XYZ file of N, CA, C and O in Angstrom:
612
model
N -22.344 0.353 10.774
C -21.456 -0.403 11.629
C -21.330 0.330 12.963
O -21.060 1.523 12.992
N -21.512 -0.401 14.022
C -21.438 0.183 15.365
C -19.991 0.528 15.719
O -19.053 -0.094 15.229
N -19.836 1.481 16.622
C -18.516 1.966 17.013
C -17.625 0.845 17.567
O -16.479 0.685 17.142
N -18.165 0.044 18.465
C -17.371 -1.017 19.085
C -16.924 -2.047 18.043
O -15.758 -2.459 18.021
N -17.830 -2.439 17.171
C -17.504 -3.412 16.129
C -16.449 -2.847 15.175
O -15.510 -3.542 14.777
N -16.594 -1.577 14.816
C -15.633 -0.929 13.926
C -14.226 -0.998 14.513
O -13.281 -1.407 13.842
N -14.073 -0.619 15.768
C -12.746 -0.582 16.375
C -12.183 -1.980 16.616
O -10.967 -2.180 16.531
N -13.026 -2.952 16.872
C -12.549 -4.333 17.003
C -11.977 -4.812 15.675
O -10.894 -5.406 15.624
N -12.699 -4.569 14.599
C -12.243 -5.009 13.278
C -11.004 -4.230 12.830
O -10.102 -4.788 12.220
N -10.977 -2.949 13.166
C -9.812 -2.128 12.843
C -8.577 -2.660 13.566
O -7.497 -2.761 12.986
N -8.737 -3.037 14.819
C -7.634 -3.571 15.614
C -7.082 -4.850 14.981
O -5.869 -5.047 14.903
N -7.963 -5.694 14.500
C -7.555 -6.961 13.860
C -6.736 -6.686 12.603
O -5.760 -7.394 12.319
N -7.095 -5.665 11.858
C -6.435 -5.369 10.571
C -5.236 -4.431 10.703
O -4.566 -4.151 9.710
N -4.959 -3.965 11.893
C -3.925 -2.953 12.111
C -2.560 -3.388 11.582
O -1.868 -2.623 10.909
N -2.142 -4.620 11.857
C -0.834 -5.105 11.394
C -0.755 -5.140 9.870
O 0.261 -4.792 9.278
N -1.831 -5.581 9.242
C -1.863 -5.656 7.787
C -1.758 -4.245 7.197
O -1.040 -4.026 6.222
N -2.459 -3.297 7.793
C -2.402 -1.915 7.328
C -0.962 -1.386 7.422
O -0.460 -0.751 6.494
N -0.319 -1.659 8.545
C 1.055 -1.198 8.744
C 1.987 -1.833 7.711
O 2.835 -1.152 7.122
N 1.844 -3.130 7.497
C 2.713 -3.831 6.548
C 2.570 -3.250 5.141
O 3.565 -3.061 4.430
N 1.352 -2.970 4.748
C 1.112 -2.379 3.428
C 1.726 -0.982 3.357
O 2.434 -0.650 2.412
N 1.474 -0.178 4.372
C 2.015 1.183 4.391
C 3.545 1.158 4.365
O 4.178 1.926 3.635
N 4.140 0.260 5.130
C 5.605 0.181 5.165
C 6.151 -0.259 3.807
O 7.179 0.249 3.363
N 5.465 -1.166 3.135
C 5.947 -1.625 1.832
C 5.897 -0.506 0.790
O 6.698 -0.493 -0.138
N 5.000 0.439 0.961
C 4.923 1.578 0.045
C 5.912 2.683 0.431
O 6.558 3.272 -0.425
N 6.002 2.985 1.718
C 6.706 4.188 2.159
C 8.125 3.948 2.673
O 8.910 4.876 2.777
N 8.435 2.734 3.097
C 9.779 2.323 3.501
C 10.317 2.930 4.798
O 11.489 2.773 5.098
N 9.506 3.655 5.536
C 9.956 4.129 6.851
C 8.866 3.870 7.874
O 7.672 3.969 7.570
N 9.302 3.561 9.086
C 8.343 3.252 10.149
C 7.467 4.456 10.479
O 6.246 4.325 10.620
N 8.078 5.624 10.582
C 7.322 6.830 10.945
C 6.240 7.138 9.915
O 5.087 7.419 10.280
N 6.596 7.079 8.642
C 5.614 7.350 7.591
C 4.511 6.296 7.581
O 3.338 6.612 7.391
N 4.899 5.043 7.779
C 3.910 3.959 7.786
C 2.924 4.142 8.939
O 1.708 3.992 8.762
N 3.431 4.473 10.107
C 2.548 4.687 11.259
C 1.616 5.876 11.034
O 0.441 5.828 11.394
N 2.148 6.911 10.434
C 1.332 8.097 10.146
C 0.212 7.757 9.164
O -0.939 8.174 9.329
N 0.530 6.969 8.150
C -0.473 6.577 7.158
C -1.532 5.669 7.787
O -2.719 5.800 7.485
N -1.119 4.760 8.661
C -2.093 3.893 9.335
C -3.063 4.740 10.160
O -4.274 4.508 10.147
N -2.529 5.733 10.826
C -3.385 6.630 11.610
C -4.340 7.402 10.704
O -5.538 7.499 10.980
N -3.829 7.912 9.604
C -4.661 8.652 8.654
C -5.732 7.751 8.047
O -6.897 8.140 7.923
N -5.344 6.538 7.655
C -6.293 5.593 7.065
C -7.378 5.211 8.074
O -8.555 5.104 7.721
N -6.990 5.021 9.316
C -7.963 4.691 10.364
C -8.967 5.824 10.539
O -10.171 5.586 10.669
N -8.459 7.039 10.516
C -9.320 8.218 10.661
C -10.276 8.343 9.469
O -11.478 8.564 9.652
N -9.749 8.160 8.262
C -10.603 8.229 7.068
C -11.671 7.138 7.092
O -12.818 7.373 6.727
N -11.265 5.941 7.499
C -12.221 4.825 7.568
C -13.320 5.144 8.569
O -14.505 4.882 8.315
N -12.952 5.699 9.710
C -13.951 6.059 10.726
C -14.939 7.074 10.165
O -16.149 6.941 10.324
N -14.416 8.071 9.459
C -15.288 9.114 8.917
C -16.194 8.583 7.806
O -17.305 9.066 7.634
N -15.732 7.573 7.068
C -16.497 7.054 5.932
C -17.176 5.724 6.231
O -17.666 5.066 5.315
N -17.216 5.324 7.481
C -17.751 4.001 7.842
C -19.192 3.791 7.403
O -19.598 2.677 7.118
N -19.959 4.844 7.304
C -21.365 4.730 6.893
C -21.495 4.358 5.412
O -22.516 3.855 4.986
N -20.422 4.614 4.631
C -20.462 4.320 3.199
C -20.221 2.836 2.904
O -20.482 2.387 1.794
N -19.718 2.112 3.889
C -19.490 0.679 3.695
C -20.828 -0.035 3.767
O -21.453 -0.103 4.805
N -21.262 -0.563 2.629
C -22.593 -1.179 2.544
C -22.609 -2.600 3.128
O -23.533 -2.984 3.805
N -21.572 -3.377 2.818
C -21.540 -4.765 3.265
C -20.340 -4.991 4.184
O -19.203 -4.802 3.769
N -20.614 -5.422 5.400
C -19.564 -5.602 6.406
C -18.523 -6.636 5.996
O -17.387 -6.581 6.446
N -18.891 -7.582 5.150
C -17.961 -8.634 4.753
C -16.783 -8.084 3.951
O -15.747 -8.721 3.839
N -16.938 -6.895 3.393
C -15.861 -6.286 2.608
C -15.044 -5.284 3.411
O -14.295 -4.495 2.843
N -15.158 -5.318 4.709
C -14.456 -4.370 5.571
C -12.951 -4.396 5.309
O -12.326 -3.354 5.153
N -12.366 -5.590 5.254
C -10.913 -5.703 5.093
C -10.451 -5.112 3.767
O -9.516 -4.306 3.744
N -11.080 -5.469 2.665
C -10.654 -4.938 1.365
C -10.903 -3.431 1.292
O -10.094 -2.700 0.725
N -11.986 -2.973 1.890
C -12.303 -1.539 1.940
C -11.210 -0.801 2.707
O -10.707 0.238 2.276
N -10.803 -1.352 3.837
C -9.775 -0.732 4.673
C -8.411 -0.740 3.975
O -7.676 0.251 4.032
N -8.090 -1.816 3.290
C -6.825 -1.881 2.553
C -6.816 -0.840 1.435
O -5.812 -0.171 1.206
N -7.943 -0.698 0.758
C -8.037 0.303 -0.309
C -7.810 1.712 0.250
O -7.095 2.523 -0.345
N -8.400 2.004 1.388
C -8.196 3.314 2.028
C -6.723 3.490 2.388
O -6.146 4.555 2.179
N -6.103 2.446 2.914
C -4.687 2.507 3.290
C -3.813 2.767 2.068
O -2.918 3.621 2.107
N -4.086 2.077 0.974
C -3.317 2.293 -0.254
C -3.497 3.727 -0.752
O -2.537 4.383 -1.151
N -4.726 4.220 -0.713
C -4.965 5.604 -1.142
C -4.204 6.593 -0.273
O -3.665 7.581 -0.778
N -4.154 6.343 1.027
C -3.386 7.211 1.925
C -1.900 7.148 1.591
O -1.205 8.175 1.630
N -1.404 5.960 1.256
C 0.002 5.808 0.860
C 0.290 6.612 -0.405
O 1.314 7.303 -0.489
N -0.598 6.508 -1.367
C -0.426 7.240 -2.626
C -0.426 8.743 -2.359
O 0.405 9.480 -2.900
N -1.341 9.198 -1.518
C -1.387 10.621 -1.164
C -0.082 11.064 -0.512
O 0.447 12.136 -0.815
N 0.437 10.230 0.389
C 1.683 10.568 1.088
C 2.856 10.598 0.109
O 3.709 11.490 0.184
N 2.901 9.658 -0.810
C 3.982 9.649 -1.801
C 3.921 10.884 -2.695
O 4.946 11.475 -3.025
N 2.714 11.294 -3.071
C 2.558 12.523 -3.872
C 3.028 13.740 -3.088
O 3.706 14.604 -3.620
N 2.649 13.775 -1.806
C 3.045 14.898 -0.962
C 4.567 14.952 -0.829
O 5.171 16.012 -0.902
N 5.187 13.805 -0.671
C 6.643 13.760 -0.519
C 7.359 14.205 -1.787
O 8.463 14.741 -1.702
N 6.768 13.976 -2.942
C 7.399 14.420 -4.190
C 7.429 15.940 -4.269
O 8.328 16.517 -4.856
N 6.428 16.581 -3.673
C 6.370 18.046 -3.706
C 7.310 18.671 -2.687
O 7.773 19.785 -2.860
N 7.588 17.964 -1.594
C 8.414 18.496 -0.513
C 9.726 17.734 -0.482
O 9.749 16.514 -0.420
N 10.831 18.467 -0.513
C 12.136 17.822 -0.405
C 12.595 17.969 1.045
O 12.936 19.064 1.489
N 12.584 16.886 1.804
C 12.926 16.981 3.216
C 14.407 17.278 3.446
O 15.267 16.849 2.689
N 14.680 17.998 4.526
C 16.058 18.333 4.894
C 16.839 17.087 5.273
O 18.052 17.029 5.096
N 16.131 16.081 5.786
C 16.815 14.861 6.214
C 17.217 13.978 5.035
O 17.799 12.928 5.219
N 16.919 14.413 3.827
C 17.239 13.606 2.652
C 18.745 13.375 2.538
O 19.176 12.328 2.075
N 19.545 14.322 2.981
C 20.989 14.134 2.949
C 21.402 12.965 3.839
O 22.216 12.131 3.450
N 20.834 12.898 5.034
C 21.141 11.792 5.945
C 20.658 10.471 5.364
O 21.333 9.447 5.483
N 19.492 10.493 4.730
C 18.964 9.280 4.112
C 19.889 8.796 3.008
O 20.051 7.600 2.805
N 20.510 9.731 2.293
C 21.439 9.361 1.239
C 22.593 8.531 1.777
O 23.022 7.568 1.158
N 23.063 8.886 2.960
C 24.146 8.126 3.584
C 23.667 6.733 3.975
O 24.392 5.760 3.818
N 22.454 6.650 4.480
C 21.900 5.358 4.859
C 21.704 4.496 3.619
O 21.974 3.294 3.633
N 21.248 5.107 2.532
C 21.024 4.372 1.288
C 22.319 3.714 0.808
O 22.299 2.621 0.272
N 23.454 4.397 0.984
C 24.724 3.832 0.551
C 25.063 2.559 1.299
O 25.750 1.682 0.785
N 24.564 2.450 2.524
C 24.863 1.291 3.349
C 23.989 0.094 2.988
O 24.300 -1.029 3.337
N 22.882 0.312 2.299
C 22.009 -0.788 1.898
C 22.687 -1.599 0.800
O 23.561 -1.111 0.089
N 22.231 -2.825 0.634
C 22.809 -3.664 -0.420
C 22.420 -3.089 -1.782
O 21.356 -2.513 -1.963
N 23.294 -3.306 -2.745
C 23.045 -2.789 -4.088
C 21.808 -3.417 -4.718
O 21.069 -2.751 -5.433
N 21.582 -4.702 -4.455
C 20.431 -5.381 -5.026
C 19.122 -4.759 -4.560
O 18.197 -4.562 -5.335
N 19.045 -4.438 -3.286
C 17.821 -3.852 -2.733
C 17.592 -2.460 -3.335
O 16.467 -2.110 -3.672
N 18.642 -1.687 -3.458
C 18.522 -0.356 -4.047
C 18.052 -0.481 -5.497
O 17.159 0.247 -5.933
N 18.651 -1.419 -6.224
C 18.246 -1.628 -7.611
C 16.777 -2.025 -7.696
O 16.052 -1.543 -8.571
N 16.342 -2.909 -6.804
C 14.946 -3.341 -6.793
C 14.015 -2.171 -6.485
O 12.998 -1.978 -7.148
N 14.367 -1.369 -5.485
C 13.533 -0.212 -5.135
C 13.447 0.774 -6.289
O 12.377 1.299 -6.577
N 14.553 1.022 -6.950
C 14.536 1.941 -8.096
C 13.697 1.391 -9.233
O 12.963 2.128 -9.882
N 13.814 0.090 -9.470
C 13.016 -0.545 -10.527
C 11.532 -0.458 -10.196
O 10.707 -0.197 -11.076
N 11.178 -0.652 -8.926
C 9.776 -0.569 -8.511
C 9.247 0.858 -8.701
O 8.109 1.051 -9.110
N 10.084 1.850 -8.414
C 9.673 3.250 -8.563
C 9.412 3.609 -10.024
O 8.582 4.455 -10.312
N 10.103 2.951 -10.947
C 9.941 3.249 -12.371
C 8.688 2.618 -12.971
O 8.257 3.018 -14.044
N 8.139 1.628 -12.292
C 6.967 0.927 -12.817
C 5.742 1.828 -12.774
O 5.646 2.711 -11.933
N 4.805 1.567 -13.676
C 3.525 2.265 -13.614
C 2.859 1.897 -12.290
O 2.965 0.754 -11.841
N 2.133 2.846 -11.677
C 1.509 2.567 -10.378
C 0.627 1.325 -10.352
O 0.672 0.567 -9.391
N -0.146 1.082 -11.402
C -1.045 -0.076 -11.376
C -0.255 -1.376 -11.282
O -0.640 -2.289 -10.570
N 0.871 -1.460 -11.983
C 1.704 -2.657 -11.903
C 2.362 -2.751 -10.526
O 2.450 -3.824 -9.941
N 2.852 -1.614 -10.039
C 3.519 -1.589 -8.732
C 2.555 -2.020 -7.629
O 2.906 -2.813 -6.757
N 1.309 -1.528 -7.664
C 0.321 -1.915 -6.647
C 0.110 -3.424 -6.654
O 0.111 -4.066 -5.603
N -0.067 -3.979 -7.837
C -0.312 -5.419 -7.945
C 0.884 -6.223 -7.435
O 0.714 -7.183 -6.671
N 2.084 -5.817 -7.808
C 3.294 -6.539 -7.377
C 3.485 -6.427 -5.867
O 3.788 -7.421 -5.203
N 3.285 -5.240 -5.315
C 3.443 -5.060 -3.866
C 2.449 -5.927 -3.105
O 2.816 -6.617 -2.154
N 1.196 -5.900 -3.517
C 0.183 -6.687 -2.806
C 0.444 -8.186 -2.939
O 0.246 -8.940 -1.985
N 0.914 -8.622 -4.096
C 1.148 -10.055 -4.321
C 2.407 -10.538 -3.599
O 2.382 -11.520 -2.873
N 3.514 -9.838 -3.783
C 4.796 -10.359 -3.317
C 5.268 -9.781 -1.985
O 6.061 -10.409 -1.302
N 4.792 -8.615 -1.597
C 5.153 -8.069 -0.296
C 4.093 -8.413 0.754
O 4.409 -8.564 1.918
N 2.820 -8.491 0.328
C 1.736 -8.758 1.268
C 1.172 -10.164 1.147
O 0.263 -10.535 1.872
N 1.653 -10.940 0.196
C 1.248 -12.336 0.016
C -0.259 -12.491 -0.172
O -0.871 -13.416 0.347
N -0.854 -11.563 -0.913
C -2.286 -11.634 -1.183
C -2.524 -12.480 -2.434
O -1.675 -12.541 -3.322
N -3.688 -13.103 -2.495
C -4.051 -13.881 -3.678
C -4.522 -12.933 -4.781
O -4.854 -11.770 -4.518
N -4.603 -13.451 -5.984
C -5.078 -12.642 -7.111
C -6.512 -12.195 -6.869
O -6.864 -11.044 -7.145
N -7.328 -13.077 -6.296
C -8.726 -12.716 -5.996
C -8.788 -11.578 -4.976
O -9.586 -10.647 -5.122
N -7.941 -11.633 -3.956
C -7.920 -10.565 -2.946
C -7.453 -9.249 -3.562
O -8.027 -8.195 -3.281
N -6.433 -9.320 -4.384
C -5.926 -8.108 -5.041
C -7.006 -7.510 -5.937
O -7.199 -6.295 -5.960
N -7.716 -8.364 -6.650
C -8.787 -7.898 -7.538
C -9.854 -7.156 -6.741
O -10.350 -6.116 -7.185
N -10.208 -7.658 -5.567
C -11.197 -6.965 -4.729
C -10.671 -5.633 -4.241
O -11.364 -4.625 -4.272
N -9.416 -5.621 -3.773
C -8.832 -4.388 -3.237
C -8.729 -3.314 -4.314
O -9.085 -2.162 -4.097
N -8.242 -3.702 -5.481
C -8.043 -2.725 -6.560
C -9.282 -2.531 -7.426
O -9.273 -1.731 -8.356
N -10.328 -3.301 -7.114
C -11.603 -3.197 -7.825
C -11.435 -3.402 -9.330
O -11.923 -2.620 -10.145
N -10.724 -4.467 -9.689
C -10.478 -4.830 -11.083
C -10.738 -6.322 -11.249
O -10.648 -7.082 -10.294
N -11.007 -6.792 -12.471
C -11.187 -8.233 -12.708
C -9.878 -8.997 -12.461
O -8.786 -8.440 -12.613
N -10.011 -10.264 -12.109
C -8.828 -11.085 -11.827
C -7.911 -11.170 -13.043
O -6.684 -11.177 -12.898
N -8.472 -11.252 -14.240
C -7.665 -11.305 -15.455
C -6.789 -10.067 -15.615
O -5.625 -10.162 -16.035
N -7.320 -8.921 -15.264
C -6.559 -7.669 -15.323
C -5.403 -7.719 -14.339
O -4.280 -7.318 -14.665
N -5.659 -8.231 -13.140
C -4.609 -8.321 -12.115
C -3.495 -9.254 -12.592
O -2.310 -8.955 -12.437
N -3.869 -10.378 -13.201
C -2.863 -11.312 -13.723
C -2.001 -10.623 -14.788
O -0.783 -10.779 -14.808
N -2.650 -9.858 -15.657
C -1.922 -9.125 -16.699
C -0.978 -8.105 -16.075
O 0.173 -7.980 -16.481
N -1.474 -7.360 -15.085
C -0.641 -6.356 -14.410
C 0.557 -6.999 -13.724
O 1.665 -6.466 -13.774
N 0.339 -8.144 -13.081
C 1.447 -8.845 -12.421
C 2.476 -9.305 -13.446
O 3.679 -9.130 -13.256
N 2.001 -9.902 -14.531
C 2.901 -10.386 -15.571
C 3.716 -9.224 -16.152
O 4.930 -9.314 -16.303
N 3.045 -8.119 -16.457
C 3.733 -6.962 -17.030
C 4.687 -6.332 -16.015
O 5.796 -5.931 -16.364
N 4.260 -6.233 -14.763
C 5.121 -5.688 -13.716
C 6.384 -6.506 -13.550
O 7.497 -5.959 -13.460
N 6.248 -7.820 -13.518
C 7.413 -8.693 -13.384
C 8.311 -8.613 -14.622
O 9.543 -8.642 -14.505
N 7.702 -8.474 -15.807
C 8.486 -8.330 -17.033
C 9.321 -7.046 -16.972
O 10.510 -7.053 -17.285
N 8.699 -5.963 -16.512
C 9.418 -4.695 -16.391
C 10.561 -4.804 -15.386
O 11.649 -4.283 -15.613
N 10.307 -5.495 -14.267
C 11.355 -5.676 -13.266
C 12.534 -6.479 -13.848
O 13.692 -6.120 -13.647
N 12.212 -7.559 -14.550
C 13.268 -8.381 -15.159
C 14.091 -7.560 -16.156
O 15.323 -7.640 -16.177
N 13.419 -6.762 -16.970
C 14.127 -5.947 -17.957
C 14.998 -4.889 -17.294
O 16.098 -4.601 -17.759
N 14.502 -4.291 -16.225
C 15.243 -3.245 -15.537
C 16.426 -3.817 -14.759
O 17.506 -3.234 -14.751
N 16.207 -4.969 -14.136
C 17.273 -5.560 -13.320
C 18.189 -6.423 -14.163
O 19.270 -6.730 -13.834
């Protein structure tokens, strides 16, 4: 993929990348950082993309992986600003806090499927391509994820 074409396609997908990152990380700063990291990783690995038609799903997969890496990193580091965040959390509605906690308790595979379906409005076929799983598996993950959410809430 040529440099100009890569950056044109990246520009088109930038909003989608941000939306996905924000749905995982919940802060603008973290989402922007992940989009930058994902863009950099995609640039470095652009030669590995065999078929240009899969650019979008390839880029979303990289973005999700960057989000997962960032979430793992955050679990190891307890930020000093966490106290301030605690105060902000109290101001959020109870339903949203309950939903976020329920989502955090879900297995990652279910959480990924639910986030892509209900936060990003992706189809089951699109989710299957992004997560590199059969559509039947994605349907099962969505059903199980929603069942877990219902039980928790």
